[in-house]
XYZ file of C-alpha atoms in Angstrom:
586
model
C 28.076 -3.639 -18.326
C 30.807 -4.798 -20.976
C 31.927 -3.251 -23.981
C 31.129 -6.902 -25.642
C 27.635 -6.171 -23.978
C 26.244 -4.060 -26.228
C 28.908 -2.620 -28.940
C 31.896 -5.129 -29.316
C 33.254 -2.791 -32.014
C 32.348 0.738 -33.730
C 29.705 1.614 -35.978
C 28.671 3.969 -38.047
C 26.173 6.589 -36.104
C 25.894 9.063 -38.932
C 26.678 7.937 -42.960
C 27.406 10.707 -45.179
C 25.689 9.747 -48.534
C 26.911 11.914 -51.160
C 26.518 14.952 -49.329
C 23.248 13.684 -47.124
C 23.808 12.898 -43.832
C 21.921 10.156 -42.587
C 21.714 8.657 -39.496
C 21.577 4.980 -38.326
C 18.710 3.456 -36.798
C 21.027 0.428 -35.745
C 23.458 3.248 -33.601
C 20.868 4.383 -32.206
C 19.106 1.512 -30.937
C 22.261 0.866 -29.232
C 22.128 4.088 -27.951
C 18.555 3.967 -26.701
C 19.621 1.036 -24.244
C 22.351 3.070 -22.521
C 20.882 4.640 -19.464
C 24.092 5.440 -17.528
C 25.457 8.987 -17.702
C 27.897 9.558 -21.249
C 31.307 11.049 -21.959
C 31.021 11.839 -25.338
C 34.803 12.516 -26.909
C 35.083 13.214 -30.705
C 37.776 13.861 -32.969
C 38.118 16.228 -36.040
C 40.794 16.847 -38.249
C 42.230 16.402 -41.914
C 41.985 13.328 -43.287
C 44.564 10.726 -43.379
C 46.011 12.771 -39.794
C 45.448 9.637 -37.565
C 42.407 10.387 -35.930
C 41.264 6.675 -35.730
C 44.382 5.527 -34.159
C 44.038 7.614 -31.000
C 40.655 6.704 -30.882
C 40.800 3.029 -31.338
C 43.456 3.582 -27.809
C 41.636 5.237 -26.384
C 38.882 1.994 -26.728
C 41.492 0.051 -25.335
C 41.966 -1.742 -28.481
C 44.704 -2.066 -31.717
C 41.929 -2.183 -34.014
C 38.207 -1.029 -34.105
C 38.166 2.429 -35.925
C 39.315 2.093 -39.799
C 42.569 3.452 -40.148
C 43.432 3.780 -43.662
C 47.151 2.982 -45.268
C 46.016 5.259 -48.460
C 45.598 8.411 -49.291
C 41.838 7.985 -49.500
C 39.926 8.640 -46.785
C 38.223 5.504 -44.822
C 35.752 7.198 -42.601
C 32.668 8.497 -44.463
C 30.222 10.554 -41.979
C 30.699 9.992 -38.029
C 31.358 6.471 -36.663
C 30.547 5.716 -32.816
C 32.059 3.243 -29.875
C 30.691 3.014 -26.818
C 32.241 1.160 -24.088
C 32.575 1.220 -20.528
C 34.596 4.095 -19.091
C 37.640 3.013 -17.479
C 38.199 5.358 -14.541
C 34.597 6.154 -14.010
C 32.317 3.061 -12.785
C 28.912 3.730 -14.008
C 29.570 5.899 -16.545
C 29.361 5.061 -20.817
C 32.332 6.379 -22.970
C 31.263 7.241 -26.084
C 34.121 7.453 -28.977
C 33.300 9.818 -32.293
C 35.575 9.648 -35.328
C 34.756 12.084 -37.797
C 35.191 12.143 -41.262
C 38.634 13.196 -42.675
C 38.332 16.877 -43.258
C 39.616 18.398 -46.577
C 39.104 15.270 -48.837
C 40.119 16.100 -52.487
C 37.440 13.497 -53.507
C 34.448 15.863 -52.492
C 33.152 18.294 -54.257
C 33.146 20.818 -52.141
C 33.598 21.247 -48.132
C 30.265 22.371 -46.917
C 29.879 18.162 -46.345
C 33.178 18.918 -43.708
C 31.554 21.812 -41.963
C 28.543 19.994 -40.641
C 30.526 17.025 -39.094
C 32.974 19.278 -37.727
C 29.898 21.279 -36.572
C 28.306 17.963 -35.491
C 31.378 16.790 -33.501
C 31.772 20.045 -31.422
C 27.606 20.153 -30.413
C 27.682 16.304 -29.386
C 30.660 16.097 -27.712
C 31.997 17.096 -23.956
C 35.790 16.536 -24.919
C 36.868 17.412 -28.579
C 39.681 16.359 -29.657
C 40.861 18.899 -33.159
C 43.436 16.890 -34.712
C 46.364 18.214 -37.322
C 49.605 17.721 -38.572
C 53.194 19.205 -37.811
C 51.927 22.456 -36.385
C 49.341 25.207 -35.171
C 49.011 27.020 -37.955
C 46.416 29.789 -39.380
C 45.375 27.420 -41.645
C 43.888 25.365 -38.754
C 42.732 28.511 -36.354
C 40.909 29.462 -39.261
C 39.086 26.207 -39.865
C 38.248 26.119 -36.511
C 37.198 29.581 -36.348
C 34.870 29.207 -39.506
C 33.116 26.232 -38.061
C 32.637 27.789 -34.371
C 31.575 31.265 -35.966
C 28.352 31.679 -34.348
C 26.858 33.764 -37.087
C 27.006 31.234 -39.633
C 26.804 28.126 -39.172
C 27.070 26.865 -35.534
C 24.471 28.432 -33.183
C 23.919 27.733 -29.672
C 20.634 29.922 -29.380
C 17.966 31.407 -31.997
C 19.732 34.872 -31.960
C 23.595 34.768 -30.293
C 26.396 36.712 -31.195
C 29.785 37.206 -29.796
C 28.859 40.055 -28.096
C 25.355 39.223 -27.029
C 25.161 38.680 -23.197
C 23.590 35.005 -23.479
C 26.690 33.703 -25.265
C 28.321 33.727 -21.127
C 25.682 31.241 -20.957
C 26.287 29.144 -23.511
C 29.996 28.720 -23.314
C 29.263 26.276 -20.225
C 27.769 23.814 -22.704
C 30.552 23.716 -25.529
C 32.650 20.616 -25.490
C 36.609 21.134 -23.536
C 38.790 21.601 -26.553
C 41.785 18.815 -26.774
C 44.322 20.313 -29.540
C 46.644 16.980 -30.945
C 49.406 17.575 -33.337
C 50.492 14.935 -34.884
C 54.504 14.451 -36.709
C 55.256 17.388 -34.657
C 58.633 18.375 -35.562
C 59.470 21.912 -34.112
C 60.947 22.713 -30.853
C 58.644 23.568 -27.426
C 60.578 26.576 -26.518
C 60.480 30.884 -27.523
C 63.318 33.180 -27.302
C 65.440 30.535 -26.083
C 62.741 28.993 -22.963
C 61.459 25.856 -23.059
C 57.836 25.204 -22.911
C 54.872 23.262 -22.956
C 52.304 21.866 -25.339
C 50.081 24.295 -23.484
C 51.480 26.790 -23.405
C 52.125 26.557 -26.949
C 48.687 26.158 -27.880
C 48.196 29.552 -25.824
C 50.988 31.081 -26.864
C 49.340 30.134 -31.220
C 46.296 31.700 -29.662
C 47.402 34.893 -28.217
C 45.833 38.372 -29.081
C 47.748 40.683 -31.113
C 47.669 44.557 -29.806
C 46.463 47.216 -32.399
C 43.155 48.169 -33.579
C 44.087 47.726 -37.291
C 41.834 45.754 -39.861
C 44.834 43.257 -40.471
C 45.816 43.135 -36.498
C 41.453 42.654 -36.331
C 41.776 40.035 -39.188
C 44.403 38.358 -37.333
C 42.532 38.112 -33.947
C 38.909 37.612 -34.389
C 39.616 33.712 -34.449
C 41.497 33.510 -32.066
C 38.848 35.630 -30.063
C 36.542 33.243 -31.240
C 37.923 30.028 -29.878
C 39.033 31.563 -26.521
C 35.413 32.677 -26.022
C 33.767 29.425 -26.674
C 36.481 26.948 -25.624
C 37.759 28.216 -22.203
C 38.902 24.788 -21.176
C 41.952 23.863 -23.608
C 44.777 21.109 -23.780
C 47.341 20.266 -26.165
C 49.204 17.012 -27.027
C 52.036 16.901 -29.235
C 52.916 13.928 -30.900
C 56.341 12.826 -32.654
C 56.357 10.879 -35.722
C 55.789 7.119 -34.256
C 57.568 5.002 -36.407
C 59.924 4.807 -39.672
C 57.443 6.226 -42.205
C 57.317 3.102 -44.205
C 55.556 1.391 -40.822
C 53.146 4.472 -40.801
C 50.729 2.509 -42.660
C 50.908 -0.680 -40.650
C 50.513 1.584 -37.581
C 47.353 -0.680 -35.874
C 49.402 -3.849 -36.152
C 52.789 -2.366 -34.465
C 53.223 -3.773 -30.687
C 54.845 -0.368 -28.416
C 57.965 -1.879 -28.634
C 57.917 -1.336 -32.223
C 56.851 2.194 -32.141
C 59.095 5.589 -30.422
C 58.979 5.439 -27.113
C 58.206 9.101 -26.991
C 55.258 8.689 -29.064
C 54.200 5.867 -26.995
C 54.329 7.523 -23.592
C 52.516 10.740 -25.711
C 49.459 8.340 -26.466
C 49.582 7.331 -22.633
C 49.358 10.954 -21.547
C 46.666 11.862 -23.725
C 44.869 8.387 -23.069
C 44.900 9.491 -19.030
C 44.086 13.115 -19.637
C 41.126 12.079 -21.536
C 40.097 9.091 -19.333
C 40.495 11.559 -16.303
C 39.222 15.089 -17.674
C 36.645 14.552 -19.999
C 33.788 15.766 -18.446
C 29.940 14.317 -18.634
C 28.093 15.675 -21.375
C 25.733 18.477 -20.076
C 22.653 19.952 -20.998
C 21.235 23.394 -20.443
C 19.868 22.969 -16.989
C 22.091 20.270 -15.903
C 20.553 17.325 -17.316
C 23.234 14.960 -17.902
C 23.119 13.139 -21.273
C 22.514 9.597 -21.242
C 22.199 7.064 -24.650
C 18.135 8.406 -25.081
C 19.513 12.092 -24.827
C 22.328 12.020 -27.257
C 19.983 9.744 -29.921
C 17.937 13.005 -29.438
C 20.764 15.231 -30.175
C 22.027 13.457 -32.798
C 18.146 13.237 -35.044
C 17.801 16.702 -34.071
C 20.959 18.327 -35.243
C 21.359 16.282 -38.383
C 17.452 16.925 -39.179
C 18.034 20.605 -39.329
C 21.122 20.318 -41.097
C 19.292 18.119 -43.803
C 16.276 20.831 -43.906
C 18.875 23.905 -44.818
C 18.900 24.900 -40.947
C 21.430 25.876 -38.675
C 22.358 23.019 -36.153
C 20.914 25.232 -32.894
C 21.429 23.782 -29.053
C 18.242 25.656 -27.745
C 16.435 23.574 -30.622
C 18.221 20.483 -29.531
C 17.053 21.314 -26.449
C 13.622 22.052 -26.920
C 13.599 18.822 -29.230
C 14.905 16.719 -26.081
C 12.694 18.354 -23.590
C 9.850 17.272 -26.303
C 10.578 13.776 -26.337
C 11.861 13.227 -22.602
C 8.853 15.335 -21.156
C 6.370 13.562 -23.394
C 8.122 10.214 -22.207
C 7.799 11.318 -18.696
C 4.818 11.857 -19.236
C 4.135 8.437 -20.420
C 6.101 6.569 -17.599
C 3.923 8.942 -15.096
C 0.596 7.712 -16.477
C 2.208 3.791 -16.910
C 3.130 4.110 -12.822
C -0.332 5.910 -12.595
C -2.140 2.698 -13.836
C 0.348 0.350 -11.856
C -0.759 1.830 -9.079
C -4.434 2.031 -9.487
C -4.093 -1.632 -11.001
C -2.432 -2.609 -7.757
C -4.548 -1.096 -5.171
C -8.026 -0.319 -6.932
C -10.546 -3.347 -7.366
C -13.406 -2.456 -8.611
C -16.493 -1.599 -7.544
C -15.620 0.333 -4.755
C -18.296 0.831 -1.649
C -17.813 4.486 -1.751
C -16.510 7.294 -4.278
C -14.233 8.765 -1.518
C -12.034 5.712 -1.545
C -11.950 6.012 -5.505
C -10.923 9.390 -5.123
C -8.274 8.813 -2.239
C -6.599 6.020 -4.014
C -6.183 8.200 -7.236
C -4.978 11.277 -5.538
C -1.967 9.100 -3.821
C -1.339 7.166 -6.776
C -1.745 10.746 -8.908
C 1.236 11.785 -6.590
C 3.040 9.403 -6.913
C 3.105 9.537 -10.630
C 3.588 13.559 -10.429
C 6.655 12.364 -8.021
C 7.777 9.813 -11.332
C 7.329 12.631 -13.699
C 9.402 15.040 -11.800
C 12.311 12.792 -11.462
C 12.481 12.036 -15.217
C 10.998 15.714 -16.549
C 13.947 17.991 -18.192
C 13.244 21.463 -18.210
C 9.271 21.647 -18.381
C 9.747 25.709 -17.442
C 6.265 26.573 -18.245
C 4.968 23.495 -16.604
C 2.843 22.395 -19.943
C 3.871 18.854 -19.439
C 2.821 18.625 -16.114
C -0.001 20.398 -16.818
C -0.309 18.282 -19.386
C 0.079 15.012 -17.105
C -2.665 16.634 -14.928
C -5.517 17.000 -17.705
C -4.589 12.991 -18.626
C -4.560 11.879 -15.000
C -7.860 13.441 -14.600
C -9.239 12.195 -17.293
C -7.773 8.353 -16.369
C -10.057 10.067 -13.252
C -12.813 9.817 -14.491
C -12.599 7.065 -16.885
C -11.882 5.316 -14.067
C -14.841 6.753 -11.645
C -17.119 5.774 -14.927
C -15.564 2.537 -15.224
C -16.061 2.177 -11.008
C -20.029 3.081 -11.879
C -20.272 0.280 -14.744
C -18.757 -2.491 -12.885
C -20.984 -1.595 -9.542
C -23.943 -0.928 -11.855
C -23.263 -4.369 -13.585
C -22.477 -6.317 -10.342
C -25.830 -5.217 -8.577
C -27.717 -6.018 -11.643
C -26.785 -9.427 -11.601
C -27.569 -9.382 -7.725
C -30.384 -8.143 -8.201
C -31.518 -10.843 -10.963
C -30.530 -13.614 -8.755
C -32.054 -12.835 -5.904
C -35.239 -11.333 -7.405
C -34.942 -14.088 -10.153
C -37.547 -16.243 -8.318
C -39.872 -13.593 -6.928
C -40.327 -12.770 -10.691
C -40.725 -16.556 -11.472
C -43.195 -16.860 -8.886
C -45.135 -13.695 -9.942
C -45.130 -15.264 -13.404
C -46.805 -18.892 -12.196
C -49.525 -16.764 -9.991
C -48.096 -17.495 -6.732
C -49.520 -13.912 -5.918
C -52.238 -14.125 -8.021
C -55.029 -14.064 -4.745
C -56.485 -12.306 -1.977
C -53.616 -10.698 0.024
C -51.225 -11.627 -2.454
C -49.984 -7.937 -2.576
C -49.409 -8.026 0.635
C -47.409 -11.178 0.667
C -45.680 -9.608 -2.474
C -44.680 -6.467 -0.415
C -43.519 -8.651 2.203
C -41.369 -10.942 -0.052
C -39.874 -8.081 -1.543
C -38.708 -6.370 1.440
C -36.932 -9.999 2.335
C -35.617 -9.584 -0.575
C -34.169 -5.937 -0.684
C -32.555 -6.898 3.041
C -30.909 -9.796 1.416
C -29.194 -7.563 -1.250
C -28.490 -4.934 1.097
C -26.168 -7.808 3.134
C -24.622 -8.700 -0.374
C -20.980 -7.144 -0.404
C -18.639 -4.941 -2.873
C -21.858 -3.504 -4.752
C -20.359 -0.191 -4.963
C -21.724 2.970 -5.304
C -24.196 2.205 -7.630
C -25.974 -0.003 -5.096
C -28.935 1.959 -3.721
C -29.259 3.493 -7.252
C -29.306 0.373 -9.392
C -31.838 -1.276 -6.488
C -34.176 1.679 -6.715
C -34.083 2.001 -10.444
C -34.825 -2.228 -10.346
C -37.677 -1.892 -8.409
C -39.044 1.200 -10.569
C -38.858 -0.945 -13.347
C -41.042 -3.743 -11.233
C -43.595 -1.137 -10.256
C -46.071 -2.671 -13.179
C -45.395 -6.010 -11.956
C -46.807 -4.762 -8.425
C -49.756 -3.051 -9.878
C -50.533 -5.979 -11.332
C -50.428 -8.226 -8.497
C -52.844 -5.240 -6.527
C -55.212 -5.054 -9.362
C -55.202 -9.058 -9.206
C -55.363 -8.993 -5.760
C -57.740 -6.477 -5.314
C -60.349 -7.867 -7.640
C -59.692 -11.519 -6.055
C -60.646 -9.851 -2.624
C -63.399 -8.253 -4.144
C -65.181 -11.392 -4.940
C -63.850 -13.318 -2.199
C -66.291 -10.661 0.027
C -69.289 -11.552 -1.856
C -68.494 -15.054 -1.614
C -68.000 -14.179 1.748
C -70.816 -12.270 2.822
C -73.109 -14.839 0.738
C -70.870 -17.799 2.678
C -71.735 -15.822 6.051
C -75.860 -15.341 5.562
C -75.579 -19.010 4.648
C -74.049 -19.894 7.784
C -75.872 -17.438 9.208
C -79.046 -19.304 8.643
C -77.598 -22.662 9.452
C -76.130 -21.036 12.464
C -80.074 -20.288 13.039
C -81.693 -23.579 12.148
C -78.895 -25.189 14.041
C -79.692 -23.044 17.388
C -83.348 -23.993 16.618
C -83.046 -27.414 16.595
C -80.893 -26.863 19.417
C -83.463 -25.323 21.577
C -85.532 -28.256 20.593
C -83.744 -30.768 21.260
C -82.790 -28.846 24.592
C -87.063 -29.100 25.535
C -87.368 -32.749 24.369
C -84.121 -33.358 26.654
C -85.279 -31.584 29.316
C -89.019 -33.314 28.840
C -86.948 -36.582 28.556
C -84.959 -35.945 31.763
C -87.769 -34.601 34.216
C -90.018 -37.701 32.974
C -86.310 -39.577 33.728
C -85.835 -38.269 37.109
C -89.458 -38.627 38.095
C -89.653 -42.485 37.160
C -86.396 -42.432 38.674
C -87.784 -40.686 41.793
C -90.887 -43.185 42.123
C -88.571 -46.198 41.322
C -86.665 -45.023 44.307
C -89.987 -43.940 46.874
C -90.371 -47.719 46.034
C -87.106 -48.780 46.896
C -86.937 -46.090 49.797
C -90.128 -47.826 51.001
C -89.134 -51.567 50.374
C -85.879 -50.457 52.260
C -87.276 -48.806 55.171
C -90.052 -51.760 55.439
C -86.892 -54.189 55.352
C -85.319 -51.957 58.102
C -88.149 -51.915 59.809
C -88.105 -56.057 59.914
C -84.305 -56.233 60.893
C -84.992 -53.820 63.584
C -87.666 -56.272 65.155
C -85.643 -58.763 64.645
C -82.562 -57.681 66.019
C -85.080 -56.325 69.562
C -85.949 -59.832 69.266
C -82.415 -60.913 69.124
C -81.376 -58.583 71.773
C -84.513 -59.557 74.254
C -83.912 -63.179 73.959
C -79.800 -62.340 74.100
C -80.613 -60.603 77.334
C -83.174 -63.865 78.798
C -80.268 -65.916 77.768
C -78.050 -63.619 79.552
C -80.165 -63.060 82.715
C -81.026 -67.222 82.864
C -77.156 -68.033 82.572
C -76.812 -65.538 85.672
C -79.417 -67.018 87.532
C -77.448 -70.213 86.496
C -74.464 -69.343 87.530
C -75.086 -67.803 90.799
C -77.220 -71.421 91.541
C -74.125 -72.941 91.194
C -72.086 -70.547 92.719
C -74.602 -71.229 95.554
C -74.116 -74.700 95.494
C -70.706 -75.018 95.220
C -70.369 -72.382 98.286
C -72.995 -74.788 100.207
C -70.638 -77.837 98.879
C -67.981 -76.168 100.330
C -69.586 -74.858 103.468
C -70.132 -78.577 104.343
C -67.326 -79.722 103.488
C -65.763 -77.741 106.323
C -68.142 -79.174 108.405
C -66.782 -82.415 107.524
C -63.738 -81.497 108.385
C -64.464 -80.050 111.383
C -66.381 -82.904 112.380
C -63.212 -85.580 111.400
C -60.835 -83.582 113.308
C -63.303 -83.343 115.942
């Protein structure tokens, strides 16, 4: 972050119109973007003192703050710079210049008292500016303004010897006591010494108990009390007086070299020392927490109260706790945005994801709360995050409730068509109704993400349908009714049929049975004939084959008688033959 960022040059924070104070909405939207921790320095003193010139160094820059060459004051009401610090990374330094006190043009000085009182409560380093000297003149103005009984209060009821004012002290600004022109010598009875001890030394406590020697301490009592941490610079006159007024245009070289290496040493001290602006409770101010400060204390100065830190306070821990708050609940619906879809299948899930994501926003609120003591903003934060709780369980019932009603019209959607074109509309239609409807019910039961208004929004459905069913029973009921009369008529009818039919049976069974013995007996004379022509035909084969067989076996019995003739004769042939023989040989 860069000076040229966000504030390239100073503006004014608070105007003073005509004795109003007023503050700027521009400032403070520049303040509202700072989030890094501030080191609020401001500067008070007497007009025309060159306050502006050590501020505008300690910027870093020749010009920026108005420093006048007149002797009319050029800043009205309190003019702010922030840029970024130079020895602390991270950190915003935030510049005050005050308006010139003691202004002849004013009416009167009560305007000079609240920015003096203004500087002091916004600022961790201030920086009281005057000329030449420390003089009563200036303990006394300081005094007045830090005087906690009238008009710079750091509680509802503080005074310097109240015990809270220990306390307090802790959250008044380090004090940073310039002189400017100084002209007298740092040393006493003879001993050198230094701007410190100088500034201690203007402060010191006379002894006596006397009203002048009381007179002549209380101030001084004053500012030791509520500005433990002190520092003086003293300053020699920078230039030939007749260069005074040209002052922001003069390079070092044209300015004493004393006063030059002065404005280093106060530049470092301040760069180095200035502490972070604290809060009771040590909350370190950021841009948000001083734009708080700053409506605050100027808002009861406008309304004819005291400027009071505990109000400041109680004003900051307002706005920051209600905007903790606020970023709790926004991270509370992040979360739930994130992780919840809706509906769920059960209200325990519901209920676990809000209590970690209630945590975790409890966790967000604690990090950015500032002094809830009494725990009404968390308590507060609780009552809202249970009612998001609930809106959130009711919204959970909705969508579920919504979702399974449009299940349930699709998927009964054409059971109810069908009803309504008298698919069911007969005998045992109810049952087939019943039976559809329990496909149907298993059908939604496998549907997913119905949430918890599932069984619920299904039983409700079907209570709403329980006409539609009595209708279909009546229907079916009086369709069955009939349908037995038709019935029992339909089985007498075939009944009787049944009984004609087994009649005529029987009949036809006789005149079959009449048919079939005349049948079988024609049949059985038809085959006594045939049996008869057969056996007489047997009978005439079986002569005939005797006959065969006797004259087969004459045949036989001849061709023996045959053959042994022959075999006879040949044996005789052969018999004389031999004799033949015989008789040759012979």
């Amino acid at each position: 972050m860069t000076s040229e960022t966000y504030m390239p040059g100073p503006m004014c924070l608070i105007e003073n119109m005509e004795g109003q104070l007023v503050v700027k909405q521009e400032a403070l939207q520049i303040l509202s973007a700072i989030t890094q921790p501030m080191v609020v320095v401001a500067i008070v003193g007497l007009y025309r003192t060159g306050k502006s010139y050590l501020m505008n160094q300690l910027a870093g820059k020749k010009q920026g703050f108005s420093v006048g060459t007149t002797v009319q004051s050029h800043t009205k009401g309190i003019w702010m710079w922030c840029v970024p610090h130079p020895e602390k990374p991270g950190h915003t330094l935030v510049l005050l210049d005050t308006e010139g006190l003691g202004d002849v043009e004013k009416d009167d000085d009560k305007n000079d008292t609240q920015i003096f009182a203004l500087a002091i409560l916004l600022s961790s380093t201030f920086v009281y500016n005057t000329m030449n000297k420390i003089d009563q003149g200036a303990i006394d103005l300081l005094h007045n303004v830090t005087e906690l009984t009238d008009l710079l209060r750091a509680r509802k009821s503080l005074d310097l010897g109240h015990e809270d004012a220990d306390d307090i002290v802790s959250f008044f600004p380090d004090l940073v006591w310039t002189i400017r022109d100084f002209y007298l010598s740092l040393e006493i009875d003879g001993q050198l010494m230094t701007a410190d001890e100088y500034l201690e030394n203007s402060l010191k406590i006379k002894k006596g108990s006397d009203q002048r020697t009381q007179t002549f301490n209380l101030p001084r009592l004053c500012i030791q009390k509520f500005f433990p941490t002190k520092k003086c610079f003293v300053f020699d006159t920078p230039t030939h007086q007749k260069k005074v007024s040209q002052l922001e245009t003069l390079q070092d070289d044209e300015l004493s070299l004393e006063f030059v290496q002065q404005v280093a040493e106060f530049s470092s001290h301040i760069f180095t020392k200035s502490k972070i602006k604290i809060l009771p409770g040590g909350i370190k101010v950021n841009g948000l927490r001083l734009e708080s400060l700053v409506l605050t204390y100027v808002n009861a100065i406008n309304n004819g109260d005291l400027p009071c830190m505990e109000n400041a306070v109680l004003a900051l821990a307002q706005r920051e706790n209600s905007a903790a708050v606020e970023k709790a609940l926004a991270h509370y619906d992040q979360l739930m945005g994130q992780k919840v879809q809706l509906p769920t299948e059960t209200l325990q899930e519901l209920l676990d994801l809000h209590r970690a994501s209630e945590r975790e926003a409890i966790k967000i609120f604690t990090e950015n709360s500032f002094k809830d003591e009494d725990q009404s903003f968390q308590k507060e934060l609780k009552t809202l995050l249970d009612a998001k709780q609930n809106d959130i369980c009711k919204q959970n019932e909705e969508v579920s409730s919504d979702r399974c009603s449009a299940l349930l019209r699709d998927i009964f959607g054409p059971l109810e068509e069908a009803v309504k074109q008298g698919v069911y509309s007969k005998p045992g239609g109810h049952n087939l109704y019943l039976q559809k409807t329990e496909e149907l019910k298993a059908k939604y039961h496998q549907q997913p993400r119905k949430g918890i208004q599932a069984e619920e929004a299904l039983q409700k459905y079907l209570k709403s349908k329980e006409s539609v069913s009595k209708a279909v029973l009546q229907t079916d009921q009086a369709l069955t009714a009939k349908e037995k009369e038709m019935k029992e008529a339909r089985i007498k009818a075939e009944a009787a049929k049944a009984e004609a039919e087994r009649l005529e049976a029987i009949r036809r069974q006789k005149q079959q049975m009449m048919e079939e013995r005349e049948r079988l007996h024609q049949q059985q004379i038809r085959q006594m004939e045939i049996d008869k022509a057969n056996f007489q035909a047997q009978q005439q084969r079986e002569q005939e084959r005797r006959l065969q067989e006797e004259a087969q076996r004459l045949k036989l019995i001849h061709q023996a008688q045959i053959a042994r003739f022959q075999a006879q004769i040949q044996q005789l042939q052969s018999t004389r033959l031999s004799h033949n023989l015989i008789h040759l040989i012979l």
